[in-house]
């Protein structure tokens, strides 16, 4: 848990000294209620407390529609919680989370920009000269395995390639916190494994704090240090947390054959199963 | 179906239509000419008239005037449409207040404005430009408004998370999105610019293709009317080709629907 936050004068978290012990992201008693037009209020998330330490890879798993993405939006500062508080590196979050990079579930690339421009823009808006931004964008495209794809527009790339561009776009800014909302959800099983390995490979070089939302328990265990399970909505809350005892570096496809992987999977599934069924019952399948 | 085969069939339709026109206007069937040349002219007369116009060079002045009016109408209408579209989309209160008036003006058949424009702006090109502007403006305005409104929320959130400020959002997100909507209606808006110019000329002017047709009609010169229509059609097709070229260049990032083979 974090120590008491230093109040900063800047509206969002400023570039003040980062407290070494402070968690990267701390959610305390967060509740989110949406006021629906002409209908009763909908309580998506109730009383969620969660803290992600610097360098930790946390996966948040829950049945579809349980408010996991909503929680991520709160951590990103895109959504203000109705109750509770959010702190980033010990300082209360107001406005957008400037420490965070966000990889969205849906296509978030600018369709009118080439892959290179999509990655370079992340630097250019912060004032990096175009030539330098382009050179570094090319480097990053190469790192995500897309060397030579710079001049292509998003519609000319496959779903997996677009995710790679998205990853490069987020990582080129070197955010301290990485928020990922079912980033590999729409991809086929093989591509997901390849992307998972790519992600772990990139992450291992500088170990950012990661909040990774998924509905796939296997993916969560294979990638993360800690798995957080959420209940079915409405009023979704955390029903359990498990540490993942698997050694790093990992290979996603091999780690699934590990004995510890199976034991943990069975244990978590026992807890999650009831919630998944509940989720199905509510949405009618 | 190969391309050359298709073109051959297309040419065949034109040849058949012109042949039918020729036969019906010149060859009496059971002693009756089905289409009297006085009302329908003949392909030969129309062709001769067009050749004469181009040989004498008198047509160029009219083409130029119509082109100038259409281009001015398109430019002024587009710029105004983009500015107002942006303004409305970014200021919901303004959009809400002006909404009924926009609907009223847009519902009005623009031709009835032509006499007013002639009174205000005279018989020169500006009354035609004004008529074209009222047509182009609404097409561009509605498209830009829609384009700014319908920016994907995910793309917008992503842009904000990447650290874009309001000005950068304008430049890198709203502007390209609005322009793509505007360009997708380029054919319509350019077409309406030409319509505005020609209709304006027809209703009162001293030059232009619309004037040419109106003059010919005034003296029952049917060959002149048809010749004017043919030149106008060719003129519009050339403009449409140019627009297609520009569009392909500007919307290069757009996915193209996979071509099907027959």
Coordinates of C-alpha atoms in Angstrom, one line a residue:
Chain A
X1 CA 0.0 0.0 0.0
X2 CA 1.2 3.5 -0.6
X3 CA 2.3 6.1 1.9
X4 CA 0.4 9.3 2.2
X5 CA 0.5 11.2 -1.1
X6 CA 2.4 14.5 -1.5
X7 CA 0.1 17.1 -2.7
X8 CA 1.5 18.7 -5.9
X9 CA 0.7 22.0 -7.3
X10 CA 0.4 20.8 -10.9
X11 CA -3.1 19.8 -12.0
X12 CA -2.1 16.3 -13.2
X13 CA 0.8 14.4 -11.7
X14 CA 3.8 16.6 -12.2
X15 CA 7.4 15.8 -12.7
X16 CA 8.1 16.0 -9.1
X17 CA 10.3 13.5 -7.3
X18 CA 8.8 10.2 -7.4
X19 CA 8.7 8.4 -4.1
X20 CA 10.5 5.2 -4.3
X21 CA 8.0 3.3 -2.2
X22 CA 4.9 4.7 -3.6
X23 CA 2.9 2.3 -5.8
X24 CA 2.6 3.2 -9.4
X25 CA -1.2 3.1 -9.3
X26 CA -3.3 3.0 -6.2
X27 CA -7.1 2.7 -6.4
X28 CA -8.8 3.1 -3.0
X29 CA -12.5 2.3 -2.5
X30 CA -13.2 3.2 -6.1
X31 CA -16.9 3.1 -7.1
X32 CA -18.3 4.0 -10.5
X33 CA -21.9 4.8 -11.1
X34 CA -23.3 5.8 -14.5
X35 CA -26.3 8.0 -14.7
X36 CA -28.3 6.6 -17.6
X37 CA -30.6 8.8 -19.4
X38 CA -34.2 8.4 -18.2
X39 CA -33.4 5.3 -16.3
X40 CA -32.1 4.4 -12.9
X41 CA -28.4 4.8 -12.2
X42 CA -26.2 1.9 -13.1
X43 CA -23.5 0.9 -10.6
X44 CA -20.7 -0.6 -12.6
X45 CA -18.0 -1.0 -10.0
X46 CA -18.2 -1.0 -6.2
X47 CA -15.5 -0.4 -3.7
X48 CA -12.4 -1.6 -5.6
X49 CA -9.1 -1.2 -3.9
X50 CA -6.1 -2.2 -5.8
X51 CA -2.5 -1.2 -5.9
X52 CA 0.1 -1.9 -8.6
X53 CA 3.7 -1.5 -7.6
X54 CA 6.4 -0.1 -9.9
X55 CA 7.6 -2.9 -12.2
X56 CA 4.7 -5.2 -11.4
X57 CA 2.6 -6.9 -14.1
X58 CA -1.0 -7.2 -12.8
X59 CA -3.7 -8.9 -14.8
X60 CA -7.3 -8.1 -14.1
X61 CA -9.7 -10.9 -15.0
X62 CA -13.4 -11.0 -14.9
X63 CA -16.5 -12.0 -16.9
X64 CA -17.5 -9.9 -19.9
X65 CA -19.2 -6.7 -18.9
X66 CA -17.9 -6.6 -15.3
X67 CA -16.4 -3.1 -15.5
X68 CA -12.7 -4.0 -16.0
X69 CA -12.3 -1.5 -18.8
X70 CA -14.1 1.1 -16.7
X71 CA -11.5 0.6 -14.0
X72 CA -8.7 1.1 -16.5
X73 CA -10.3 4.3 -17.7
X74 CA -10.3 5.5 -14.1
X75 CA -6.6 4.7 -13.7
X76 CA -6.0 6.5 -17.0
X77 CA -7.8 9.6 -15.8
X78 CA -10.3 9.4 -18.7
X79 CA -13.1 8.8 -16.2
X80 CA -13.5 10.3 -12.7
X81 CA -14.7 7.7 -10.2
X82 CA -18.0 8.4 -8.4
X83 CA -16.4 7.3 -5.1
X84 CA -12.9 6.6 -3.8
X85 CA -9.6 8.0 -4.9
X86 CA -6.8 7.3 -7.4
X87 CA -3.2 8.0 -6.7
X88 CA -0.3 7.8 -9.2
X89 CA 3.2 7.4 -7.7
X90 CA 1.7 8.7 -4.4
X91 CA 0.1 11.8 -5.8
X92 CA -3.6 12.1 -6.2
X93 CA -4.7 11.9 -9.9
X94 CA -6.5 14.9 -11.3
X95 CA -7.0 15.0 -15.1
X96 CA -5.3 12.6 -17.4
X97 CA -2.6 10.3 -16.1
X98 CA 0.5 11.6 -17.7
X99 CA 2.6 8.7 -16.6
X100 CA 0.4 6.2 -18.4
X101 CA 0.4 4.8 -21.8
X102 CA -2.9 3.2 -22.9
X103 CA -3.3 0.4 -25.4
X104 CA -7.0 0.2 -26.3
X105 CA -9.1 -2.8 -27.2
X106 CA -10.6 -1.2 -30.3
X107 CA -8.6 0.2 -33.2
X108 CA -7.1 3.5 -31.9
X109 CA -4.6 4.3 -34.7
X110 CA -5.2 7.4 -36.7
X111 CA -6.5 5.9 -40.0
X112 CA -5.3 8.9 -42.0
X113 CA -1.6 8.5 -40.9
X114 CA 0.9 5.9 -42.1
X115 CA 2.3 3.4 -39.5
X116 CA 5.4 5.6 -39.2
X117 CA 3.4 8.8 -38.7
X118 CA 1.2 7.1 -36.2
X119 CA 4.2 6.1 -34.1
X120 CA 6.1 9.4 -34.6
X121 CA 3.1 11.6 -33.7
X122 CA 3.4 10.4 -30.1
X123 CA 6.8 12.1 -30.0
X124 CA 6.0 15.1 -32.3
X125 CA 3.2 16.4 -30.1
X126 CA 5.7 16.6 -27.2
X127 CA 8.0 18.7 -29.4
X128 CA 10.4 16.2 -30.9
X129 CA 11.6 17.4 -34.4
X130 CA 10.0 15.5 -37.2
X131 CA 13.2 13.9 -38.6
X132 CA 14.2 12.6 -35.2
X133 CA 10.7 11.4 -34.4
X134 CA 10.6 9.5 -37.7
X135 CA 13.9 7.9 -37.1
X136 CA 12.9 6.7 -33.7
X137 CA 9.5 5.6 -35.0
X138 CA 11.3 3.4 -37.6
X139 CA 13.4 1.9 -34.7
X140 CA 10.3 1.1 -32.8
X141 CA 8.5 -0.4 -35.8
X142 CA 11.5 -2.6 -36.2
X143 CA 11.4 -3.6 -32.5
X144 CA 7.8 -4.7 -32.8
X145 CA 8.7 -6.7 -35.9
X146 CA 7.3 -4.2 -38.5
X147 CA 10.6 -3.0 -40.1
X148 CA 9.7 -1.7 -43.6
X149 CA 6.0 -1.3 -42.9
X150 CA 6.3 2.4 -42.1
X151 CA 4.7 3.8 -45.3
X152 CA 1.6 1.6 -44.9
X153 CA -1.7 3.0 -43.8
X154 CA -3.6 1.1 -41.0
X155 CA -6.1 -0.4 -43.4
X156 CA -3.3 -2.1 -45.3
X157 CA -2.2 -3.9 -42.1
X158 CA -3.6 -7.0 -40.5
X159 CA -5.3 -6.9 -37.0
X160 CA -2.1 -8.2 -35.4
X161 CA 0.1 -5.7 -37.3
X162 CA -2.1 -2.8 -36.2
X163 CA -1.7 -3.9 -32.6
X164 CA 2.0 -3.9 -33.0
X165 CA 1.9 -0.4 -34.4
X166 CA -0.3 0.5 -31.4
X167 CA 2.2 -1.0 -29.0
X168 CA 5.0 1.0 -30.6
X169 CA 2.9 4.2 -30.5
X170 CA 2.4 3.7 -26.7
X171 CA 5.9 2.5 -25.8
X172 CA 7.9 5.1 -27.8
X173 CA 6.9 7.7 -25.2
X174 CA 8.4 5.4 -22.5
X175 CA 5.4 5.6 -20.1
X176 CA 6.0 4.5 -16.5
X177 CA 2.7 2.8 -16.4
X178 CA 1.2 0.6 -19.1
X179 CA -2.6 0.2 -19.2
X180 CA -3.9 -2.5 -21.5
X181 CA -7.5 -3.1 -22.2
X182 CA -7.9 -6.6 -23.8
X183 CA -5.4 -5.5 -26.3
X184 CA -5.2 -8.9 -28.0
X185 CA -8.9 -9.7 -27.7
X186 CA -9.8 -9.5 -31.4
X187 CA -6.8 -11.5 -32.6
X188 CA -6.7 -15.3 -33.4
X189 CA -5.2 -17.7 -30.8
X190 CA -1.7 -18.0 -32.5
X191 CA -1.3 -14.3 -33.0
X192 CA -2.3 -13.7 -29.4
X193 CA 0.5 -15.9 -28.2
X194 CA 3.0 -14.2 -30.5
X195 CA 1.9 -10.8 -29.3
X196 CA 2.0 -12.0 -25.7
X197 CA 5.6 -13.0 -26.1
X198 CA 6.4 -9.8 -27.9
X199 CA 4.9 -7.8 -25.0
X200 CA 6.8 -9.8 -22.3
X201 CA 10.0 -9.3 -24.3
X202 CA 9.6 -5.6 -24.5
X203 CA 8.4 -5.3 -20.9
X204 CA 11.4 -7.3 -19.6
X205 CA 13.8 -4.6 -20.8
X206 CA 12.6 -1.9 -18.4
X207 CA 9.7 -3.5 -16.3
X208 CA 7.0 -0.9 -16.4
X209 CA 4.0 -1.2 -14.1
X210 CA 1.3 -2.9 -16.1
X211 CA -2.4 -3.2 -15.6
X212 CA -3.6 -5.8 -18.1
X213 CA -7.3 -6.3 -18.5
X214 CA -8.5 -9.6 -20.0
X215 CA -11.3 -12.1 -19.9
X216 CA -8.9 -14.9 -20.7
X217 CA -7.6 -16.5 -17.5
X218 CA -4.8 -18.5 -19.3
X219 CA -3.5 -15.3 -20.9
X220 CA -3.6 -13.6 -17.5
X221 CA -1.6 -16.3 -15.7
X222 CA 0.9 -16.7 -18.5
X223 CA 1.7 -13.0 -18.6
X224 CA 1.4 -11.6 -15.1
X225 CA 2.9 -11.5 -11.7
X226 CA -0.4 -11.2 -10.0
X227 CA -3.9 -12.1 -11.1
X228 CA -6.9 -10.1 -9.8
X229 CA -10.3 -11.6 -10.2
X230 CA -13.4 -9.5 -10.5
X231 CA -17.0 -10.5 -9.9
X232 CA -19.7 -10.2 -12.5
X233 CA -21.4 -6.8 -12.7
X234 CA -23.3 -4.8 -11.8
X235 CA -21.5 -3.5 -8.7
X236 CA -18.5 -5.6 -9.7
X237 CA -15.8 -5.9 -7.0
X238 CA -12.6 -7.8 -6.5
X239 CA -13.2 -11.4 -5.3
X240 CA -9.7 -12.6 -5.1
X241 CA -6.0 -12.1 -5.9
X242 CA -3.4 -14.7 -6.7
X243 CA 0.4 -14.4 -7.1
X244 CA 1.8 -16.2 -10.1
X245 CA 4.7 -18.4 -9.0
X246 CA 6.1 -18.9 -12.5
X247 CA 9.7 -17.9 -13.2
X248 CA 10.7 -15.3 -15.8
X249 CA 11.6 -15.0 -18.6
X250 CA 8.6 -17.0 -19.8
X251 CA 7.5 -18.3 -23.1
X252 CA 3.7 -18.1 -23.3
X253 CA 3.2 -21.3 -25.2
X254 CA 5.6 -23.3 -23.0
X255 CA 4.5 -21.9 -19.6
X256 CA 1.1 -23.4 -20.3
X257 CA 2.5 -26.9 -19.9
X258 CA 3.9 -26.1 -16.5
X259 CA 2.5 -28.0 -13.5
X260 CA 2.3 -24.8 -11.4
X261 CA 0.4 -23.1 -14.2
X262 CA -2.3 -25.9 -14.1
X263 CA -2.6 -25.9 -10.4
X264 CA -3.1 -22.1 -10.3
X265 CA -5.4 -22.2 -13.2
X266 CA -7.6 -24.8 -11.5
X267 CA -7.6 -22.9 -8.2
X268 CA -8.6 -19.5 -9.8
X269 CA -11.1 -21.1 -12.1
X270 CA -13.0 -22.6 -9.1
X271 CA -13.4 -19.0 -7.9
X272 CA -14.2 -17.5 -11.2
X273 CA -16.6 -20.1 -12.5
X274 CA -19.5 -19.1 -10.5
X275 CA -19.1 -15.4 -11.5
X276 CA -18.9 -16.3 -15.2
X277 CA -22.1 -18.3 -14.9
X278 CA -23.7 -15.4 -13.1
X279 CA -22.5 -13.1 -15.9
X280 CA -24.1 -15.3 -18.5
X281 CA -27.3 -15.6 -16.6
X282 CA -27.6 -11.8 -16.5
X283 CA -26.8 -11.1 -20.1
X284 CA -28.9 -14.0 -21.3
X285 CA -25.9 -15.8 -22.8
Chain B
X1 CA -16.1 -9.5 -68.3
X2 CA -13.0 -7.8 -69.8
X3 CA -12.7 -4.0 -69.8
X4 CA -12.5 -3.7 -73.6
X5 CA -15.7 -5.8 -74.0
X6 CA -17.5 -3.5 -71.5
X7 CA -16.4 -0.4 -73.3
X8 CA -17.5 -1.9 -76.6
X9 CA -21.0 -2.5 -75.2
X10 CA -21.1 1.0 -73.7
X11 CA -20.1 2.6 -77.1
X12 CA -22.8 0.4 -78.7
X13 CA -25.5 2.0 -76.6
X14 CA -24.4 5.5 -77.7
X15 CA -24.2 4.4 -81.3
X16 CA -27.7 2.8 -81.2
X17 CA -29.2 5.9 -79.5
X18 CA -27.7 8.3 -82.0
X19 CA -28.7 6.0 -84.9
X20 CA -32.3 5.8 -83.7
X21 CA -32.4 9.6 -83.3
X22 CA -31.0 10.0 -86.9
X23 CA -33.4 7.5 -88.4
X24 CA -36.5 8.8 -86.6
X25 CA -35.8 12.4 -87.5
X26 CA -34.7 12.0 -91.2
X27 CA -36.3 8.9 -92.6
X28 CA -40.1 9.0 -93.0
X29 CA -41.8 5.9 -91.9
X30 CA -45.0 5.3 -93.8
X31 CA -44.8 8.9 -94.9
X32 CA -44.5 10.3 -91.4
X33 CA -41.4 11.6 -89.8
X34 CA -41.8 10.3 -86.2
X35 CA -39.6 13.1 -84.6
X36 CA -40.0 16.3 -86.5
X37 CA -36.5 17.9 -86.9
X38 CA -38.0 21.3 -85.9
X39 CA -38.5 20.0 -82.4
X40 CA -35.8 17.3 -82.2
X41 CA -33.2 18.6 -84.6
X42 CA -30.9 15.9 -86.0
X43 CA -27.6 14.4 -84.9
X44 CA -25.9 15.9 -87.9
X45 CA -27.1 19.4 -87.2
X46 CA -26.1 19.2 -83.6
X47 CA -22.7 17.9 -84.4
X48 CA -22.2 20.6 -87.1
X49 CA -23.2 23.3 -84.5
X50 CA -20.7 22.0 -82.0
X51 CA -18.0 21.9 -84.6
X52 CA -18.9 25.4 -85.7
X53 CA -18.7 26.7 -82.1
X54 CA -15.3 25.3 -81.5
X55 CA -14.0 26.2 -85.0
X56 CA -15.1 29.8 -84.5
X57 CA -13.8 29.7 -80.9
X58 CA -16.9 31.4 -79.6
X59 CA -17.6 28.6 -77.2
X60 CA -14.4 29.0 -75.1
X61 CA -15.6 32.3 -73.5
X62 CA -18.8 30.6 -72.4
X63 CA -17.0 27.6 -71.0
X64 CA -14.5 29.7 -69.2
X65 CA -17.3 31.9 -67.6
X66 CA -19.2 28.8 -66.4
X67 CA -16.0 27.1 -65.1
X68 CA -15.0 30.3 -63.3
X69 CA -18.4 30.7 -61.6
X70 CA -18.5 27.0 -60.6
X71 CA -14.9 27.1 -59.2
X72 CA -15.7 30.3 -57.2
X73 CA -18.9 28.9 -55.9
X74 CA -17.2 25.7 -54.9
X75 CA -14.3 27.5 -53.1
X76 CA -16.4 30.0 -51.2
X77 CA -19.1 27.4 -50.4
X78 CA -16.5 24.9 -49.1
X79 CA -14.5 27.4 -47.0
X80 CA -17.7 28.7 -45.4
X81 CA -19.1 25.1 -45.0
X82 CA -15.9 23.9 -43.3
X83 CA -15.7 26.9 -40.9
X84 CA -19.4 26.8 -39.9
X85 CA -19.4 23.0 -39.7
X86 CA -16.4 23.1 -37.3
X87 CA -17.9 25.9 -35.3
X88 CA -21.3 24.1 -34.9
X89 CA -19.7 20.8 -34.1
X90 CA -17.5 22.2 -31.4
X91 CA -20.2 24.4 -29.9
X92 CA -23.3 22.4 -29.3
X93 CA -25.3 25.4 -28.0
X94 CA -24.7 27.3 -31.3
X95 CA -25.7 24.2 -33.3
X96 CA -28.9 23.8 -31.2
X97 CA -29.9 27.5 -31.6
X98 CA -29.4 27.6 -35.3
X99 CA -30.7 24.1 -36.0
X100 CA -34.2 25.2 -37.1
X101 CA -32.9 28.0 -39.3
X102 CA -30.4 25.7 -41.0
X103 CA -33.2 23.3 -41.7
X104 CA -35.5 26.1 -43.1
X105 CA -32.9 27.5 -45.4
X106 CA -31.8 24.0 -46.6
X107 CA -35.4 23.0 -47.3
X108 CA -35.9 26.1 -49.5
X109 CA -35.5 25.3 -53.3
X110 CA -32.5 27.4 -54.0
X111 CA -33.7 28.4 -57.5
X112 CA -36.1 30.8 -56.0
X113 CA -33.1 32.7 -54.6
X114 CA -31.8 33.4 -58.1
X115 CA -33.9 36.5 -58.8
X116 CA -32.9 38.0 -55.4
X117 CA -29.2 37.4 -56.2
X118 CA -29.7 39.0 -59.6
X119 CA -31.3 42.0 -58.0
X120 CA -28.5 42.3 -55.4
X121 CA -25.5 41.3 -57.4
X122 CA -26.4 42.2 -61.0
X123 CA -26.3 40.0 -64.2
X124 CA -22.5 39.4 -63.9
X125 CA -20.9 36.3 -62.5
X126 CA -21.4 37.0 -58.8
X127 CA -25.1 36.3 -58.8
X128 CA -24.4 32.8 -60.2
X129 CA -21.5 32.3 -57.8
X130 CA -23.9 33.2 -54.9
X131 CA -26.5 30.7 -56.1
X132 CA -23.8 28.0 -56.3
X133 CA -22.5 28.9 -52.9
X134 CA -25.9 28.3 -51.3
X135 CA -25.9 24.8 -52.9
X136 CA -22.3 23.8 -52.1
X137 CA -22.3 25.3 -48.6
X138 CA -24.9 23.0 -47.1
X139 CA -23.4 19.8 -48.5
X140 CA -19.9 20.7 -47.2
X141 CA -21.4 22.0 -43.9
X142 CA -23.4 18.9 -43.1
X143 CA -20.4 16.6 -44.0
X144 CA -17.9 18.5 -41.9
X145 CA -20.3 18.7 -39.0
X146 CA -20.8 15.0 -39.2
X147 CA -17.1 14.4 -39.6
X148 CA -16.2 16.3 -36.5
X149 CA -19.1 14.7 -34.5
X150 CA -18.3 11.2 -35.5
X151 CA -14.7 11.0 -34.7
X152 CA -14.2 7.6 -33.1
X153 CA -14.2 7.9 -29.3
X154 CA -11.3 5.4 -29.0
X155 CA -9.2 7.4 -31.5
X156 CA -10.0 10.5 -29.5
X157 CA -9.2 8.9 -26.1
X158 CA -6.0 7.6 -27.6
X159 CA -5.0 11.0 -28.9
X160 CA -5.6 12.5 -25.4
X161 CA -3.7 9.8 -23.7
X162 CA -0.8 10.4 -26.1
X163 CA -0.8 13.9 -24.7
X164 CA -2.4 16.0 -27.4
X165 CA -3.7 19.4 -26.3
X166 CA -6.9 21.0 -27.8
X167 CA -5.0 22.6 -30.7
X168 CA -3.2 19.3 -31.6
X169 CA -6.5 17.4 -31.4
X170 CA -7.9 19.9 -33.9
X171 CA -5.0 19.5 -36.3
X172 CA -4.4 15.7 -36.0
X173 CA -7.9 14.3 -35.3
X174 CA -10.8 16.6 -36.0
X175 CA -9.5 18.3 -39.1
X176 CA -8.5 15.1 -41.0
X177 CA -11.7 13.4 -40.0
X178 CA -13.8 16.4 -41.2
X179 CA -11.8 16.7 -44.4
X180 CA -12.3 13.0 -45.2
X181 CA -16.0 13.4 -44.9
X182 CA -15.9 16.5 -47.1
X183 CA -13.8 14.9 -49.8
X184 CA -16.1 11.9 -49.9
X185 CA -18.8 14.4 -51.0
X186 CA -16.6 16.1 -53.4
X187 CA -18.4 14.8 -56.5
X188 CA -21.7 16.0 -55.2
X189 CA -20.5 19.5 -54.1
X190 CA -18.6 20.1 -57.4
X191 CA -21.6 18.9 -59.3
X192 CA -23.9 21.4 -57.4
X193 CA -21.4 24.2 -58.0
X194 CA -21.9 23.6 -61.8
X195 CA -25.7 23.3 -61.4
X196 CA -25.7 26.7 -59.6
X197 CA -23.7 28.3 -62.3
X198 CA -25.7 27.0 -65.2
X199 CA -29.1 27.6 -63.6
X200 CA -28.1 31.1 -62.7
X201 CA -26.9 31.8 -66.2
X202 CA -30.1 30.3 -67.6
X203 CA -32.2 32.7 -65.5
X204 CA -30.4 35.8 -66.6
X205 CA -26.9 36.5 -67.8
X206 CA -24.8 37.7 -70.6
X207 CA -22.4 34.7 -71.0
X208 CA -21.9 31.0 -70.1
X209 CA -23.3 27.7 -71.1
X210 CA -26.6 28.3 -69.5
X211 CA -26.9 31.6 -71.4
X212 CA -26.1 29.8 -74.6
X213 CA -28.8 27.3 -74.1
X214 CA -31.3 29.9 -73.0
X215 CA -30.5 32.1 -76.1
X216 CA -31.0 29.1 -78.5
X217 CA -34.3 28.2 -76.8
X218 CA -35.5 31.8 -77.2
X219 CA -35.3 31.6 -81.0
X220 CA -36.5 28.0 -81.3
X221 CA -33.0 26.9 -82.3
X222 CA -33.4 23.3 -81.2
X223 CA -30.0 22.3 -82.6
X224 CA -28.4 25.0 -80.5
X225 CA -30.2 23.8 -77.3
X226 CA -29.0 20.2 -77.9
X227 CA -25.5 21.3 -78.8
X228 CA -25.3 23.3 -75.6
X229 CA -26.5 20.3 -73.6
X230 CA -23.9 18.0 -75.2
X231 CA -21.1 20.5 -74.5
X232 CA -22.4 20.9 -70.9
X233 CA -22.4 17.1 -70.4
X234 CA -18.9 16.8 -71.7
X235 CA -17.8 19.7 -69.5
X236 CA -19.3 18.0 -66.4
X237 CA -17.7 14.7 -67.2
X238 CA -14.2 16.3 -67.6
X239 CA -14.7 18.1 -64.2
X240 CA -15.8 14.8 -62.6
X241 CA -12.7 13.0 -63.9
X242 CA -10.5 15.7 -62.4
X243 CA -12.3 15.4 -59.1
X244 CA -11.8 11.6 -59.1
X245 CA -8.0 12.2 -59.7
X246 CA -7.9 14.6 -56.8
X247 CA -9.9 12.4 -54.6
X248 CA -7.7 9.3 -55.2
X249 CA -4.7 11.4 -54.1
X250 CA -6.3 12.9 -51.0
X251 CA -8.0 9.7 -49.7
X252 CA -5.1 7.4 -50.2
X253 CA -5.4 6.2 -46.6
X254 CA -9.0 5.0 -47.2
X255 CA -9.6 1.3 -47.6
X256 CA -10.8 0.5 -51.1
X257 CA -13.6 -2.1 -51.4
X258 CA -12.2 -5.3 -52.9
X259 CA -12.8 -5.4 -56.6
X260 CA -15.1 -8.2 -57.7
X261 CA -14.5 -10.0 -60.9
X262 CA -17.4 -10.9 -63.1

